[in-house]
Amino acid sequence: MALIELTDVVKTFPGPHGTTKIAVDGVSLSVERGDCLGVIGESGSGKSTLGRLLLRLYDVDSGSVVLDGQDISRLSKREMRRHRRHWQIVFQEPFASLNPRLTIGQIVEEPLIVAGDYGNRAARRERVIATLAEVGLPPEFLDRRPANLSGGQQQRVGIARALVTDPSIIVLDEPTASLDLTIRASVLRVLNRLREARGLTYVFISHDIETVRHFCSDVVVMHQGRFVEGGPALEVLDAPREEYTRNLMGAAMPPIPYQGRAADPDALDSVSGAS
Ligand code: ADP
């Protein structure tokens, strides 16, 4: 069974004057363990809503979201809190998603406290230090605050916070969109290395087609809350079947030449233009 299974998922929001806005309109998909699914589409196509439905930050109107065999729409809030450690999210704006009043050590420790059973303070601190090291931040960062970090460092903290509970699935919602081009490549390399080392499964939401081409094993294209097409990333992006996808790719920035897939860290440099 796939690690992530969505079946006929619908999500609406109240619109103006008593209308209803359909953000996700009957989406079904499955993601195998260890894969990276890229979700691309124009702004407003439903990508972020889909990402939030995956972690039950929103409830579905209908349909089912099954993660690792668990239908998460049937879990109580308490059960969901218990499971949350397995399924995490990294947001687009690192600074906005980090509590400015807390130190980096406290921010990364927080999910361990919420989850409840990660030992005493010393054990948690050790785990926080080890996780920060995995994203390339030495222990000196423990007592700093988000405002004293660069954008790339802030996003590494966001990744460490998602990683600290040892999840199997991470939803990455435009994790590099707010970063400078040179920093983007280093953050993508960290994410790629972690996926391989930990066997993580990613859902990578992005409007940046070139990054998805390098970073993801598979891709789905969304338009107005629906799937246009999907499949292996190189197949879909090199030979789109649907006119919508061809137009979307034509409207994207001209591609930067690249030499390989995400397994080759240098390929990620070419995404950003970093040397
Ligand atoms: P994307 O991530 O592709 O830009 P979103 O998932 O953010 O798209 O939005 C899909 C649609 O749902 C948009 O029309 C958006 O305005 C609407 N939408 C998203 N979140 C909300 C919300 N919390 N309340 C009302 N409408 C929303």
PDB file of C-alpha atoms and ligand atoms in Angstrom:
ATOM      1  CA  MET A   1       0.000   0.000   0.000  1.00  0.00           C
ATOM      2  CA  ALA A   2       1.230   3.520  -0.829  1.00  0.00           C
ATOM      3  CA  LEU A   3       2.352   5.654   2.116  1.00  0.00           C
ATOM      4  CA  ILE A   4      -0.008   8.478   1.073  1.00  0.00           C
ATOM      5  CA  GLU A   5      -3.417   7.736  -0.497  1.00  0.00           C
ATOM      6  CA  LEU A   6      -5.923  10.462  -1.314  1.00  0.00           C
ATOM      7  CA  THR A   7      -9.296   9.466  -2.730  1.00  0.00           C
ATOM      8  CA  ASP A   8     -11.781  11.949  -4.230  1.00  0.00           C
ATOM      9  CA  VAL A   9     -10.782  14.713  -1.853  1.00  0.00           C
ATOM     10  CA  VAL A  10     -12.929  17.848  -1.957  1.00  0.00           C
ATOM     11  CA  LYS A  11     -12.334  21.034   0.037  1.00  0.00           C
ATOM     12  CA  THR A  12     -14.415  24.191  -0.199  1.00  0.00           C
ATOM     13  CA  PHE A  13     -14.188  27.558   1.504  1.00  0.00           C
ATOM     14  CA  PRO A  14     -16.969  30.085   2.002  1.00  0.00           C
ATOM     15  CA  GLY A  15     -16.737  32.761  -0.688  1.00  0.00           C
ATOM     16  CA  PRO A  16     -18.296  36.241  -0.833  1.00  0.00           C
ATOM     17  CA  HIS A  17     -22.098  36.748  -0.802  1.00  0.00           C
ATOM     18  CA  GLY A  18     -22.862  33.225   0.400  1.00  0.00           C
ATOM     19  CA  THR A  19     -20.978  31.559  -2.451  1.00  0.00           C
ATOM     20  CA  THR A  20     -18.684  28.566  -2.114  1.00  0.00           C
ATOM     21  CA  LYS A  21     -15.160  28.407  -3.455  1.00  0.00           C
ATOM     22  CA  ILE A  22     -13.917  24.927  -4.421  1.00  0.00           C
ATOM     23  CA  ALA A  23     -10.199  24.863  -3.610  1.00  0.00           C
ATOM     24  CA  VAL A  24      -9.613  21.127  -4.142  1.00  0.00           C
ATOM     25  CA  ASP A  25     -12.037  19.377  -6.430  1.00  0.00           C
ATOM     26  CA  GLY A  26     -12.082  15.576  -6.344  1.00  0.00           C
ATOM     27  CA  VAL A  27      -8.364  14.856  -6.135  1.00  0.00           C
ATOM     28  CA  SER A  28      -7.026  11.290  -5.903  1.00  0.00           C
ATOM     29  CA  LEU A  29      -3.353  10.412  -5.692  1.00  0.00           C
ATOM     30  CA  SER A  30      -0.900   8.021  -4.131  1.00  0.00           C
ATOM     31  CA  VAL A  31       2.716   8.463  -3.112  1.00  0.00           C
ATOM     32  CA  GLU A  32       5.036   5.539  -2.434  1.00  0.00           C
ATOM     33  CA  ARG A  33       7.424   5.526   0.514  1.00  0.00           C
ATOM     34  CA  GLY A  34      10.660   7.352  -0.280  1.00  0.00           C
ATOM     35  CA  ASP A  35       9.263   9.204  -3.293  1.00  0.00           C
ATOM     36  CA  CYS A  36       9.147  12.937  -3.742  1.00  0.00           C
ATOM     37  CA  LEU A  37       5.914  14.140  -5.319  1.00  0.00           C
ATOM     38  CA  GLY A  38       6.074  17.619  -6.824  1.00  0.00           C
ATOM     39  CA  VAL A  39       2.781  19.532  -6.929  1.00  0.00           C
ATOM     40  CA  ILE A  40       2.854  22.344  -9.476  1.00  0.00           C
ATOM     41  CA  GLY A  41       0.303  24.818 -10.791  1.00  0.00           C
ATOM     42  CA  GLU A  42      -0.481  28.493 -10.993  1.00  0.00           C
ATOM     43  CA  SER A  43      -1.196  30.548  -7.921  1.00  0.00           C
ATOM     44  CA  GLY A  44      -4.679  29.716  -6.606  1.00  0.00           C
ATOM     45  CA  SER A  45      -4.742  26.223  -8.167  1.00  0.00           C
ATOM     46  CA  GLY A  46      -5.157  24.539  -4.765  1.00  0.00           C
ATOM     47  CA  LYS A  47      -1.597  23.368  -4.034  1.00  0.00           C
ATOM     48  CA  SER A  48      -1.285  24.747  -0.498  1.00  0.00           C
ATOM     49  CA  THR A  49      -4.787  23.647   0.421  1.00  0.00           C
ATOM     50  CA  LEU A  50      -3.886  20.139  -0.711  1.00  0.00           C
ATOM     51  CA  GLY A  51      -0.731  20.235   1.431  1.00  0.00           C
ATOM     52  CA  ARG A  52      -2.718  21.307   4.475  1.00  0.00           C
ATOM     53  CA  LEU A  53      -5.377  18.640   3.895  1.00  0.00           C
ATOM     54  CA  LEU A  54      -2.593  16.065   3.860  1.00  0.00           C
ATOM     55  CA  LEU A  55      -1.690  16.955   7.440  1.00  0.00           C
ATOM     56  CA  ARG A  56      -5.244  17.729   8.524  1.00  0.00           C
ATOM     57  CA  LEU A  57      -4.463  21.352   9.116  1.00  0.00           C
ATOM     58  CA  TYR A  58      -7.777  21.558   7.233  1.00  0.00           C
ATOM     59  CA  ASP A  59     -10.564  18.972   7.332  1.00  0.00           C
ATOM     60  CA  VAL A  60     -11.780  17.514   4.034  1.00  0.00           C
ATOM     61  CA  ASP A  61     -15.393  18.174   2.990  1.00  0.00           C
ATOM     62  CA  SER A  62     -15.490  14.680   1.467  1.00  0.00           C
ATOM     63  CA  GLY A  63     -13.112  11.971   0.361  1.00  0.00           C
ATOM     64  CA  SER A  64     -10.340  10.367   2.361  1.00  0.00           C
ATOM     65  CA  VAL A  65      -6.711  11.033   3.246  1.00  0.00           C
ATOM     66  CA  VAL A  66      -4.883   7.872   4.303  1.00  0.00           C
ATOM     67  CA  LEU A  67      -1.346   8.184   5.653  1.00  0.00           C
ATOM     68  CA  ASP A  68       0.551   5.008   6.413  1.00  0.00           C
ATOM     69  CA  GLY A  69      -2.710   3.058   6.567  1.00  0.00           C
ATOM     70  CA  GLN A  70      -4.477   5.576   8.852  1.00  0.00           C
ATOM     71  CA  ASP A  71      -7.535   7.440   7.563  1.00  0.00           C
ATOM     72  CA  ILE A  72      -6.654  10.736   9.219  1.00  0.00           C
ATOM     73  CA  SER A  73     -10.129  12.238   8.844  1.00  0.00           C
ATOM     74  CA  ARG A  74     -11.332   9.594  11.325  1.00  0.00           C
ATOM     75  CA  LEU A  75      -8.736  10.394  13.978  1.00  0.00           C
ATOM     76  CA  SER A  76      -9.754  12.443  17.008  1.00  0.00           C
ATOM     77  CA  LYS A  77      -7.849  15.669  17.715  1.00  0.00           C
ATOM     78  CA  ARG A  78      -5.969  13.858  20.479  1.00  0.00           C
ATOM     79  CA  GLU A  79      -5.035  10.942  18.219  1.00  0.00           C
ATOM     80  CA  MET A  80      -4.016  13.405  15.521  1.00  0.00           C
ATOM     81  CA  ARG A  81      -1.671  15.164  17.975  1.00  0.00           C
ATOM     82  CA  ARG A  82      -0.122  11.809  18.778  1.00  0.00           C
ATOM     83  CA  HIS A  83       0.387  11.039  15.080  1.00  0.00           C
ATOM     84  CA  ARG A  84       1.531  14.518  14.106  1.00  0.00           C
ATOM     85  CA  ARG A  85       5.137  13.592  14.844  1.00  0.00           C
ATOM     86  CA  HIS A  86       5.106  11.256  11.821  1.00  0.00           C
ATOM     87  CA  TRP A  87       3.829  13.891   9.412  1.00  0.00           C
ATOM     88  CA  GLN A  88       5.361  17.342   9.374  1.00  0.00           C
ATOM     89  CA  ILE A  89       5.358  20.497   7.259  1.00  0.00           C
ATOM     90  CA  VAL A  90       7.901  23.135   6.261  1.00  0.00           C
ATOM     91  CA  PHE A  91       6.376  26.469   5.288  1.00  0.00           C
ATOM     92  CA  GLN A  92       7.380  28.979   2.642  1.00  0.00           C
ATOM     93  CA  GLU A  93       8.179  31.904   4.917  1.00  0.00           C
ATOM     94  CA  PRO A  94      10.680  30.662   7.492  1.00  0.00           C
ATOM     95  CA  PHE A  95      10.643  33.850   9.555  1.00  0.00           C
ATOM     96  CA  ALA A  96       6.852  34.076   9.725  1.00  0.00           C
ATOM     97  CA  SER A  97       6.630  30.446  10.803  1.00  0.00           C
ATOM     98  CA  LEU A  98       9.197  30.738  13.623  1.00  0.00           C
ATOM     99  CA  ASN A  99       8.129  32.261  16.944  1.00  0.00           C
ATOM    100  CA  PRO A 100      10.381  35.348  17.311  1.00  0.00           C
ATOM    101  CA  ARG A 101      10.202  35.225  21.116  1.00  0.00           C
ATOM    102  CA  LEU A 102      11.716  31.755  21.341  1.00  0.00           C
ATOM    103  CA  THR A 103      15.340  30.694  20.935  1.00  0.00           C
ATOM    104  CA  ILE A 104      16.267  28.288  18.156  1.00  0.00           C
ATOM    105  CA  GLY A 105      16.711  25.549  20.773  1.00  0.00           C
ATOM    106  CA  GLN A 106      13.186  26.130  22.097  1.00  0.00           C
ATOM    107  CA  ILE A 107      11.672  26.246  18.593  1.00  0.00           C
ATOM    108  CA  VAL A 108      13.177  22.916  17.580  1.00  0.00           C
ATOM    109  CA  GLU A 109      12.361  21.341  20.958  1.00  0.00           C
ATOM    110  CA  GLU A 110       8.684  22.355  20.853  1.00  0.00           C
ATOM    111  CA  PRO A 111       7.409  19.431  18.694  1.00  0.00           C
ATOM    112  CA  LEU A 112       9.111  17.011  21.104  1.00  0.00           C
ATOM    113  CA  ILE A 113       7.267  18.564  24.052  1.00  0.00           C
ATOM    114  CA  VAL A 114       3.944  18.494  22.157  1.00  0.00           C
ATOM    115  CA  ALA A 115       4.467  14.836  21.210  1.00  0.00           C
ATOM    116  CA  GLY A 116       5.178  14.077  24.865  1.00  0.00           C
ATOM    117  CA  ASP A 117       7.466  11.097  25.098  1.00  0.00           C
ATOM    118  CA  TYR A 118      10.953  12.173  24.123  1.00  0.00           C
ATOM    119  CA  GLY A 119      12.533  11.885  27.557  1.00  0.00           C
ATOM    120  CA  ASN A 120      13.702  14.546  29.955  1.00  0.00           C
ATOM    121  CA  ARG A 121      15.062  17.994  29.164  1.00  0.00           C
ATOM    122  CA  ALA A 122      18.645  16.776  28.722  1.00  0.00           C
ATOM    123  CA  ALA A 123      17.566  14.019  26.309  1.00  0.00           C
ATOM    124  CA  ARG A 124      15.475  16.468  24.300  1.00  0.00           C
ATOM    125  CA  ARG A 125      18.337  18.960  24.167  1.00  0.00           C
ATOM    126  CA  GLU A 126      20.669  16.290  22.852  1.00  0.00           C
ATOM    127  CA  ARG A 127      18.171  15.422  20.154  1.00  0.00           C
ATOM    128  CA  VAL A 128      17.761  19.082  19.214  1.00  0.00           C
ATOM    129  CA  ILE A 129      21.547  19.518  18.919  1.00  0.00           C
ATOM    130  CA  ALA A 130      21.837  16.386  16.740  1.00  0.00           C
ATOM    131  CA  THR A 131      18.983  17.544  14.487  1.00  0.00           C
ATOM    132  CA  LEU A 132      20.441  21.027  14.095  1.00  0.00           C
ATOM    133  CA  ALA A 133      23.739  19.382  13.118  1.00  0.00           C
ATOM    134  CA  GLU A 134      21.910  17.411  10.415  1.00  0.00           C
ATOM    135  CA  VAL A 135      20.792  20.656   8.788  1.00  0.00           C
ATOM    136  CA  GLY A 136      24.256  22.185   9.124  1.00  0.00           C
ATOM    137  CA  LEU A 137      23.735  24.392  12.200  1.00  0.00           C
ATOM    138  CA  PRO A 138      26.252  24.034  15.082  1.00  0.00           C
ATOM    139  CA  PRO A 139      25.200  24.182  18.780  1.00  0.00           C
ATOM    140  CA  GLU A 140      26.059  27.916  18.935  1.00  0.00           C
ATOM    141  CA  PHE A 141      22.685  28.478  17.283  1.00  0.00           C
ATOM    142  CA  LEU A 142      20.739  27.052  20.235  1.00  0.00           C
ATOM    143  CA  ASP A 143      20.449  30.356  22.104  1.00  0.00           C
ATOM    144  CA  ARG A 144      20.012  32.624  19.094  1.00  0.00           C
ATOM    145  CA  ARG A 145      16.661  33.968  17.964  1.00  0.00           C
ATOM    146  CA  PRO A 146      15.138  33.836  14.465  1.00  0.00           C
ATOM    147  CA  ALA A 147      15.703  37.567  13.839  1.00  0.00           C
ATOM    148  CA  ASN A 148      19.472  37.063  14.165  1.00  0.00           C
ATOM    149  CA  LEU A 149      19.599  34.419  11.416  1.00  0.00           C
ATOM    150  CA  SER A 150      19.841  34.699   7.630  1.00  0.00           C
ATOM    151  CA  GLY A 151      16.897  33.498   5.505  1.00  0.00           C
ATOM    152  CA  GLY A 152      18.692  30.250   4.676  1.00  0.00           C
ATOM    153  CA  GLN A 153      19.541  29.616   8.336  1.00  0.00           C
ATOM    154  CA  GLN A 154      15.927  30.314   9.311  1.00  0.00           C
ATOM    155  CA  GLN A 155      14.709  27.768   6.797  1.00  0.00           C
ATOM    156  CA  ARG A 156      17.228  25.226   8.122  1.00  0.00           C
ATOM    157  CA  VAL A 157      15.655  25.774  11.550  1.00  0.00           C
ATOM    158  CA  GLY A 158      12.213  25.207   9.968  1.00  0.00           C
ATOM    159  CA  ILE A 159      13.494  21.950   8.495  1.00  0.00           C
ATOM    160  CA  ALA A 160      15.082  20.891  11.819  1.00  0.00           C
ATOM    161  CA  ARG A 161      11.777  21.567  13.581  1.00  0.00           C
ATOM    162  CA  ALA A 162       9.986  19.319  11.085  1.00  0.00           C
ATOM    163  CA  LEU A 163      12.683  16.664  11.332  1.00  0.00           C
ATOM    164  CA  VAL A 164      13.179  16.444  15.079  1.00  0.00           C
ATOM    165  CA  THR A 165      10.321  14.003  15.730  1.00  0.00           C
ATOM    166  CA  ASP A 166      11.688  11.620  13.077  1.00  0.00           C
ATOM    167  CA  PRO A 167       8.718  11.861  10.690  1.00  0.00           C
ATOM    168  CA  SER A 168       8.132   9.636   7.662  1.00  0.00           C
ATOM    169  CA  ILE A 169       6.347  12.299   5.583  1.00  0.00           C
ATOM    170  CA  ILE A 170       7.233  15.964   5.174  1.00  0.00           C
ATOM    171  CA  VAL A 171       5.092  18.395   3.189  1.00  0.00           C
ATOM    172  CA  LEU A 172       7.316  21.151   1.818  1.00  0.00           C
ATOM    173  CA  ASP A 173       5.163  24.150   0.898  1.00  0.00           C
ATOM    174  CA  GLU A 174       7.341  26.305  -1.377  1.00  0.00           C
ATOM    175  CA  PRO A 175      10.250  25.877   1.079  1.00  0.00           C
ATOM    176  CA  THR A 176      12.747  27.833  -0.987  1.00  0.00           C
ATOM    177  CA  ALA A 177      10.509  30.392  -2.687  1.00  0.00           C
ATOM    178  CA  SER A 178      11.410  33.214  -0.324  1.00  0.00           C
ATOM    179  CA  LEU A 179      15.165  32.533  -0.401  1.00  0.00           C
ATOM    180  CA  ASP A 180      17.921  34.087  -2.503  1.00  0.00           C
ATOM    181  CA  LEU A 181      18.989  31.991  -5.458  1.00  0.00           C
ATOM    182  CA  THR A 182      22.351  31.034  -3.985  1.00  0.00           C
ATOM    183  CA  ILE A 183      20.812  29.998  -0.661  1.00  0.00           C
ATOM    184  CA  ARG A 184      18.063  28.066  -2.433  1.00  0.00           C
ATOM    185  CA  ALA A 185      20.524  25.487  -3.755  1.00  0.00           C
ATOM    186  CA  SER A 186      22.089  24.824  -0.358  1.00  0.00           C
ATOM    187  CA  VAL A 187      18.672  24.320   1.293  1.00  0.00           C
ATOM    188  CA  LEU A 188      17.601  21.986  -1.535  1.00  0.00           C
ATOM    189  CA  ARG A 189      20.804  20.027  -1.078  1.00  0.00           C
ATOM    190  CA  VAL A 190      20.119  19.650   2.651  1.00  0.00           C
ATOM    191  CA  LEU A 191      16.583  18.427   1.889  1.00  0.00           C
ATOM    192  CA  ASN A 192      17.823  16.013  -0.753  1.00  0.00           C
ATOM    193  CA  ARG A 193      20.511  14.582   1.518  1.00  0.00           C
ATOM    194  CA  LEU A 194      18.003  14.130   4.352  1.00  0.00           C
ATOM    195  CA  ARG A 195      15.542  12.357   2.099  1.00  0.00           C
ATOM    196  CA  GLU A 196      18.173   9.859   1.051  1.00  0.00           C
ATOM    197  CA  ALA A 197      19.693   9.404   4.508  1.00  0.00           C
ATOM    198  CA  ARG A 198      16.367   9.004   6.334  1.00  0.00           C
ATOM    199  CA  GLY A 199      14.231   7.495   3.576  1.00  0.00           C
ATOM    200  CA  LEU A 200      11.786  10.402   3.889  1.00  0.00           C
ATOM    201  CA  THR A 201       8.747  10.854   1.671  1.00  0.00           C
ATOM    202  CA  TYR A 202       8.221  14.402   0.440  1.00  0.00           C
ATOM    203  CA  VAL A 203       5.296  16.261  -1.041  1.00  0.00           C
ATOM    204  CA  PHE A 204       6.986  19.277  -2.586  1.00  0.00           C
ATOM    205  CA  ILE A 205       4.633  22.142  -3.440  1.00  0.00           C
ATOM    206  CA  SER A 206       6.173  24.596  -5.863  1.00  0.00           C
ATOM    207  CA  HIS A 207       5.471  26.912  -8.748  1.00  0.00           C
ATOM    208  CA  ASP A 208       9.103  26.489  -9.846  1.00  0.00           C
ATOM    209  CA  ILE A 209       9.033  23.852 -12.550  1.00  0.00           C
ATOM    210  CA  GLU A 210      12.814  23.597 -12.938  1.00  0.00           C
ATOM    211  CA  THR A 211      13.294  22.885  -9.250  1.00  0.00           C
ATOM    212  CA  VAL A 212      10.606  20.205  -9.358  1.00  0.00           C
ATOM    213  CA  ARG A 213      12.265  18.659 -12.415  1.00  0.00           C
ATOM    214  CA  HIS A 214      15.530  18.254 -10.484  1.00  0.00           C
ATOM    215  CA  PHE A 215      14.174  17.513  -7.056  1.00  0.00           C
ATOM    216  CA  CYS A 216      11.140  15.279  -7.495  1.00  0.00           C
ATOM    217  CA  SER A 217      10.636  11.725  -8.656  1.00  0.00           C
ATOM    218  CA  ASP A 218       7.010  12.360  -9.640  1.00  0.00           C
ATOM    219  CA  VAL A 219       4.823  15.333 -10.360  1.00  0.00           C
ATOM    220  CA  VAL A 220       1.164  16.284 -10.519  1.00  0.00           C
ATOM    221  CA  VAL A 221      -0.110  19.395 -12.284  1.00  0.00           C
ATOM    222  CA  MET A 222      -3.056  21.232 -10.688  1.00  0.00           C
ATOM    223  CA  HIS A 223      -5.469  23.717 -12.208  1.00  0.00           C
ATOM    224  CA  GLN A 224      -8.543  25.132 -10.482  1.00  0.00           C
ATOM    225  CA  GLY A 225      -8.402  22.496  -7.766  1.00  0.00           C
ATOM    226  CA  ARG A 226      -8.204  19.549 -10.155  1.00  0.00           C
ATOM    227  CA  PHE A 227      -5.430  17.345 -11.431  1.00  0.00           C
ATOM    228  CA  VAL A 228      -4.517  17.998 -15.011  1.00  0.00           C
ATOM    229  CA  GLU A 229      -1.975  15.190 -15.318  1.00  0.00           C
ATOM    230  CA  GLY A 230       0.672  13.369 -13.318  1.00  0.00           C
ATOM    231  CA  GLY A 231       3.432  10.779 -13.497  1.00  0.00           C
ATOM    232  CA  PRO A 232       7.237  10.513 -13.375  1.00  0.00           C
ATOM    233  CA  ALA A 233       8.597  14.080 -13.233  1.00  0.00           C
ATOM    234  CA  LEU A 234      10.858  13.856 -16.269  1.00  0.00           C
ATOM    235  CA  GLU A 235       8.156  12.200 -18.384  1.00  0.00           C
ATOM    236  CA  VAL A 236       5.477  14.756 -17.530  1.00  0.00           C
ATOM    237  CA  LEU A 237       7.713  17.806 -17.766  1.00  0.00           C
ATOM    238  CA  ASP A 238       9.665  16.763 -20.850  1.00  0.00           C
ATOM    239  CA  ALA A 239       6.633  15.538 -22.789  1.00  0.00           C
ATOM    240  CA  PRO A 240       3.428  16.960 -21.288  1.00  0.00           C
ATOM    241  CA  ARG A 241       0.286  15.318 -22.622  1.00  0.00           C
ATOM    242  CA  GLU A 242      -2.019  18.206 -21.757  1.00  0.00           C
ATOM    243  CA  GLU A 243      -2.118  21.599 -23.380  1.00  0.00           C
ATOM    244  CA  TYR A 244      -2.551  23.241 -19.972  1.00  0.00           C
ATOM    245  CA  THR A 245       0.790  21.817 -18.807  1.00  0.00           C
ATOM    246  CA  ARG A 246       2.510  22.919 -22.019  1.00  0.00           C
ATOM    247  CA  ASN A 247       1.180  26.446 -21.530  1.00  0.00           C
ATOM    248  CA  LEU A 248       2.203  26.444 -17.878  1.00  0.00           C
ATOM    249  CA  MET A 249       5.721  25.427 -18.852  1.00  0.00           C
ATOM    250  CA  GLY A 250       5.821  27.973 -21.649  1.00  0.00           C
ATOM    251  CA  ALA A 251       4.835  30.681 -19.178  1.00  0.00           C
ATOM    252  CA  ALA A 252       7.587  29.644 -16.751  1.00  0.00           C
ATOM    253  CA  MET A 253      11.021  31.209 -16.764  1.00  0.00           C
ATOM    254  CA  PRO A 254      13.283  29.872 -19.541  1.00  0.00           C
ATOM    255  CA  PRO A 255      14.899  26.719 -18.168  1.00  0.00           C
ATOM    256  CA  ILE A 256      18.435  26.911 -16.824  1.00  0.00           C
ATOM    257  CA  PRO A 257      20.545  24.108 -18.333  1.00  0.00           C
ATOM    258  CA  TYR A 258      20.949  21.153 -16.027  1.00  0.00           C
ATOM    259  CA  GLN A 259      22.966  17.974 -16.052  1.00  0.00           C
ATOM    260  CA  GLY A 260      21.245  15.466 -13.857  1.00  0.00           C
ATOM    261  CA  ARG A 261      18.631  14.456 -11.299  1.00  0.00           C
ATOM    262  CA  ALA A 262      18.353  15.363  -7.664  1.00  0.00           C
ATOM    263  CA  ALA A 263      20.534  12.409  -6.685  1.00  0.00           C
ATOM    264  CA  ASP A 264      23.378  14.494  -8.105  1.00  0.00           C
ATOM    265  CA  PRO A 265      23.792  17.407  -5.663  1.00  0.00           C
ATOM    266  CA  ASP A 266      25.539  19.491  -8.308  1.00  0.00           C
ATOM    267  CA  ALA A 267      22.358  19.392 -10.367  1.00  0.00           C
ATOM    268  CA  LEU A 268      20.666  21.387  -7.634  1.00  0.00           C
ATOM    269  CA  ASP A 269      23.285  24.099  -8.029  1.00  0.00           C
ATOM    270  CA  SER A 270      22.186  24.581 -11.596  1.00  0.00           C
ATOM    271  CA  VAL A 271      18.630  25.166 -10.323  1.00  0.00           C
ATOM    272  CA  SER A 272      19.795  28.249  -8.527  1.00  0.00           C
ATOM    273  CA  GLY A 273      22.666  29.290 -10.720  1.00  0.00           C
ATOM    274  CA  ALA A 274      25.021  28.898  -7.726  1.00  0.00           C
ATOM    275  CA  SER A 275      28.521  27.834  -8.579  1.00  0.00           C
TER     276      SER A 275
HETATM  277  P1  ADP B   1      -2.140  27.757  -4.344  1.00  0.00           P
HETATM  278  O1  ADP B   1      -1.394  27.174  -3.181  1.00  0.00           O
HETATM  279  O2  ADP B   1      -2.075  26.899  -5.568  1.00  0.00           O
HETATM  280  O3  ADP B   1      -1.774  29.182  -4.629  1.00  0.00           O
HETATM  281  P2  ADP B   1      -4.409  27.731  -2.546  1.00  0.00           P
HETATM  282  O4  ADP B   1      -4.569  26.322  -2.107  1.00  0.00           O
HETATM  283  O5  ADP B   1      -3.751  28.681  -1.611  1.00  0.00           O
HETATM  284  O6  ADP B   1      -3.699  27.771  -3.972  1.00  0.00           O
HETATM  285  O7  ADP B   1      -5.846  28.332  -2.881  1.00  0.00           O
HETATM  286  C1  ADP B   1      -6.802  27.657  -3.721  1.00  0.00           C
HETATM  287  C2  ADP B   1      -8.079  28.470  -3.735  1.00  0.00           C
HETATM  288  O8  ADP B   1      -8.703  28.398  -2.456  1.00  0.00           O
HETATM  289  C3  ADP B   1      -7.861  29.945  -4.028  1.00  0.00           C
HETATM  290  O9  ADP B   1      -8.926  30.418  -4.805  1.00  0.00           O
HETATM  291  C4  ADP B   1      -7.877  30.570  -2.667  1.00  0.00           C
HETATM  292  O10 ADP B   1      -8.340  31.896  -2.729  1.00  0.00           O
HETATM  293  C5  ADP B   1      -8.852  29.686  -1.902  1.00  0.00           C
HETATM  294  N1  ADP B   1      -8.492  29.609  -0.473  1.00  0.00           N
HETATM  295  C6  ADP B   1      -7.379  29.038   0.038  1.00  0.00           C
HETATM  296  N2  ADP B   1      -7.380  29.122   1.386  1.00  0.00           N
HETATM  297  C7  ADP B   1      -8.535  29.765   1.723  1.00  0.00           C
HETATM  298  C8  ADP B   1      -9.126  30.155   2.971  1.00  0.00           C
HETATM  299  N3  ADP B   1      -8.536  29.883   4.132  1.00  0.00           N
HETATM  300  N4  ADP B   1     -10.319  30.793   2.920  1.00  0.00           N
HETATM  301  C9  ADP B   1     -10.939  31.050   1.752  1.00  0.00           C
HETATM  302  N5  ADP B   1     -10.436  30.704   0.545  1.00  0.00           N
HETATM  303  C10 ADP B   1      -9.258  30.068   0.519  1.00  0.00           C
END
